[in-house]
């Protein structure tokens, strides 16, 4: 009888470890994708900034603080301590929300160059990946109470949020926000991945 | 007075105030170059450059605003990071939030604001350099390499994945300025190969977050690579020696075979080989001389040396009673032996005679014809016979005058011309043949010798008649008169006498006409005139043919001697005495070759084309050219 119990426990452990293994792989994929997106956002921003005149650049920098990104309503940890305090699942959900918030505004980003056209499809892929991760990390017991959170926040019109008339201003802000959000997702996913990995040193 | 003093005071006050204003008291200058850096994405520090202080003590303050908020906060910590800095600790640091930072300089006179700086902590990360850089020398199959290892800066939290660092290292040899860069990625280990043995290497490492700035280079690590030099060099020495050895061997081989190689690679250029062609003359540019030189050579060949081979000493024509002529060529010695025709075995000696053309043709003609016939019949089936036959139709009438316009000077008729002189008629037709033969031989002299001297020789020695008539050159032609025979028959009784006597008929060469024909005439011997023709008792006077020159002229030489000169070329064996006699007899002969009878007896006298009363010695004639 004891042996049977042992066998069962071992088996259960084996089974349970499976999703972890799978999630590790999924995490790796997700992390690499978001990293790529972040690099893309960085390049777009730097290209845009270099195309601006020096005077315009200074002005834009000044005004930037007052503008908001459309994803500001999403509450996310803003420092390391908070991030480490959050659970993996929470991190994943926040990431998902962030990616999802760019679903519509990314259309305005697209167009013009091949780089820009890549944004929307990659975002959708990332969203799918994160969803998978969420599903994988969800325990059966824990009901996804944040389903409501998953739902899109009330759609805030982009134009209203930024409230800028100048097209130059708008592009600048858009690119800056996109870059920031991508970095956030990358950070969250990386932390979550490291937390799940058995090795202490997960950067390798 | 007091007014003056008041104004003076007032002025002084004013002056001082003005002066006081002009002394360096000014509001502070603007702080510049405000920058902020975060080493681990958890805290950050800002620095600034102070401007001029305006001569008064100036204080600096840093104020910041976070995005979406208008609350102005002042820097919490001015001291931790040093002079003119502001340190934001963990609690005050928020990432993904824009900070608007302004530095204010304040002194008694006023305050000055710096330019605001917007920062996001995420993008200002500049980590500390990597720590604990260690370099060791390790060996891989005998070849050493460097292994460099390091640690991330202690503040950077790479373990939790909060910050991801990538590393880079650089290596250089001691004393050199060029660094060799290596990107190591996220690993903390790196191997460097291809080292110079015995060299000292300098290694440095730095790091960078995935979105941030490069750190400073770590402190230099020195490492000395041990000498593995010897093993490497010994191999090279061996190779060098070996190759030098091979090179020497190759050089030696090349030297030994240089000659044959030269022939192989650079074959000698064949030069022109034209007989008698002198390159030097051509180079000198004198074409005339060149051509003259060529002319001097063998062409046209005058092979005097071949004369001997070709010459026939003399011809003997034997005309038997049956009117058969036995033509044979005998050596000169034979002739000597049997000089007198009568004592010969029926063979007469054909001696060169000057044949003169006599106008007394008619009688001669008859005789000629007779003789001709006889001679002709004796010829036998020989080639020349044909020629003779061809002459038949012409001989009859033209015989008399060889110089006739018919162009067919027949020597034959002239040959027989002297016949009538000897009414006894012991004219043997031998003479004609002899003469003909002689002429044939002489003809051979200036015929195309160059063609086949040997051949000619053979022919000359053999049936010379053949050779003679085989020539195409119309030189000496002895035309036979076939009809002579018919005519001669009339004279048969005349001739019948001749066999009894077996006398030798001699003819003389009259001349060589323009048609290259030797005109002959019977010899008129003083002694024989009246006596008829007893050759046996006759003292023979011979004329020697010196030579046949290029003009197809038979050059004769008159000899005045009673003795038979033709004895001179004697065979050693038989006639020593004869030799002596030859020599003695040959007063005129200056050069004689005792050894070869066939080649001797070359009178040095001037030749005469015609010897009126002398015999033409065929033998000597042909030997003349040997001089």
PDB file of C-alpha atoms in Angstrom, chain A residues 38 42 61-62 64-65 67-68 72 77-80 83-84 179-180 183-184 186-188 190-191 194 200-204, chain B residues 41-42 65-68 93-100 118 120 122-123 157-163 186-188 210-211:
ATOM      1  CA  UNK A  38      11.044  45.794 -27.933  1.00  0.00           C
ATOM      2  CA  UNK A  42      13.412  51.040 -30.041  1.00  0.00           C
ATOM      3  CA  UNK A  61      11.078  66.164 -24.816  1.00  0.00           C
ATOM      4  CA  UNK A  62       9.662  68.933 -22.756  1.00  0.00           C
ATOM      5  CA  UNK A  64       6.267  64.506 -23.194  1.00  0.00           C
ATOM      6  CA  UNK A  65       5.705  64.300 -19.539  1.00  0.00           C
ATOM      7  CA  UNK A  67       1.014  63.169 -22.143  1.00  0.00           C
ATOM      8  CA  UNK A  68      -0.266  59.867 -21.192  1.00  0.00           C
ATOM      9  CA  UNK A  72      -1.679  54.001 -18.148  1.00  0.00           C
ATOM     10  CA  UNK A  77       4.534  47.146 -10.707  1.00  0.00           C
ATOM     11  CA  UNK A  78       6.906  49.940 -11.234  1.00  0.00           C
ATOM     12  CA  UNK A  79       9.886  48.775  -9.375  1.00  0.00           C
ATOM     13  CA  UNK A  80      11.731  45.677  -8.667  1.00  0.00           C
ATOM     14  CA  UNK A  83       7.578  43.034  -9.368  1.00  0.00           C
ATOM     15  CA  UNK A  84       9.115  40.382  -7.261  1.00  0.00           C
ATOM     16  CA  UNK A 179       8.623  51.233 -26.573  1.00  0.00           C
ATOM     17  CA  UNK A 180       7.911  51.527 -22.895  1.00  0.00           C
ATOM     18  CA  UNK A 183       9.968  46.845 -22.218  1.00  0.00           C
ATOM     19  CA  UNK A 184       7.530  46.281 -19.421  1.00  0.00           C
ATOM     20  CA  UNK A 186       9.772  41.907 -21.469  1.00  0.00           C
ATOM     21  CA  UNK A 187      10.731  42.569 -17.909  1.00  0.00           C
ATOM     22  CA  UNK A 188       7.694  40.872 -16.471  1.00  0.00           C
ATOM     23  CA  UNK A 190      11.720  37.531 -17.815  1.00  0.00           C
ATOM     24  CA  UNK A 191      11.140  37.753 -14.114  1.00  0.00           C
ATOM     25  CA  UNK A 194      13.324  33.130 -13.872  1.00  0.00           C
ATOM     26  CA  UNK A 200      19.059  29.860  -9.168  1.00  0.00           C
ATOM     27  CA  UNK A 201      20.859  31.665 -11.857  1.00  0.00           C
ATOM     28  CA  UNK A 202      18.341  31.977 -14.593  1.00  0.00           C
ATOM     29  CA  UNK A 203      19.993  34.506 -16.715  1.00  0.00           C
ATOM     30  CA  UNK A 204      21.924  31.890 -18.615  1.00  0.00           C
TER      31      UNK A 204
ATOM     32  CA  UNK B  41      17.871  49.714 -12.555  1.00  0.00           C
ATOM     33  CA  UNK B  42      16.895  50.155  -8.939  1.00  0.00           C
ATOM     34  CA  UNK B  65       8.694  65.998 -11.011  1.00  0.00           C
ATOM     35  CA  UNK B  66       7.230  62.694 -11.892  1.00  0.00           C
ATOM     36  CA  UNK B  67       5.078  62.308 -14.890  1.00  0.00           C
ATOM     37  CA  UNK B  68       1.395  62.851 -14.593  1.00  0.00           C
ATOM     38  CA  UNK B  93      13.080  55.284  -7.862  1.00  0.00           C
ATOM     39  CA  UNK B  94      10.296  54.268 -10.124  1.00  0.00           C
ATOM     40  CA  UNK B  95      10.906  52.748 -13.455  1.00  0.00           C
ATOM     41  CA  UNK B  96       8.899  53.233 -16.524  1.00  0.00           C
ATOM     42  CA  UNK B  97       8.096  56.661 -15.240  1.00  0.00           C
ATOM     43  CA  UNK B  98       9.461  59.814 -16.612  1.00  0.00           C
ATOM     44  CA  UNK B  99      11.304  62.139 -14.319  1.00  0.00           C
ATOM     45  CA  UNK B 100      11.725  65.787 -14.990  1.00  0.00           C
ATOM     46  CA  UNK B 118      13.747  64.030 -18.787  1.00  0.00           C
ATOM     47  CA  UNK B 120      13.341  57.145 -17.695  1.00  0.00           C
ATOM     48  CA  UNK B 122      15.055  51.987 -17.682  1.00  0.00           C
ATOM     49  CA  UNK B 123      17.036  53.748 -20.348  1.00  0.00           C
ATOM     50  CA  UNK B 157      20.536  41.565  -9.995  1.00  0.00           C
ATOM     51  CA  UNK B 158      20.924  39.175 -12.828  1.00  0.00           C
ATOM     52  CA  UNK B 159      19.860  36.226 -10.819  1.00  0.00           C
ATOM     53  CA  UNK B 160      16.228  37.119 -10.693  1.00  0.00           C
ATOM     54  CA  UNK B 161      16.256  38.224 -14.218  1.00  0.00           C
ATOM     55  CA  UNK B 162      15.615  41.783 -13.309  1.00  0.00           C
ATOM     56  CA  UNK B 163      18.539  42.869 -15.402  1.00  0.00           C
ATOM     57  CA  UNK B 186      25.618  36.524 -21.471  1.00  0.00           C
ATOM     58  CA  UNK B 187      28.313  33.962 -20.553  1.00  0.00           C
ATOM     59  CA  UNK B 188      30.882  34.634 -17.926  1.00  0.00           C
ATOM     60  CA  UNK B 210      20.267  44.676 -23.063  1.00  0.00           C
ATOM     61  CA  UNK B 211      18.962  48.238 -23.267  1.00  0.00           C
TER      62      UNK B 211
END
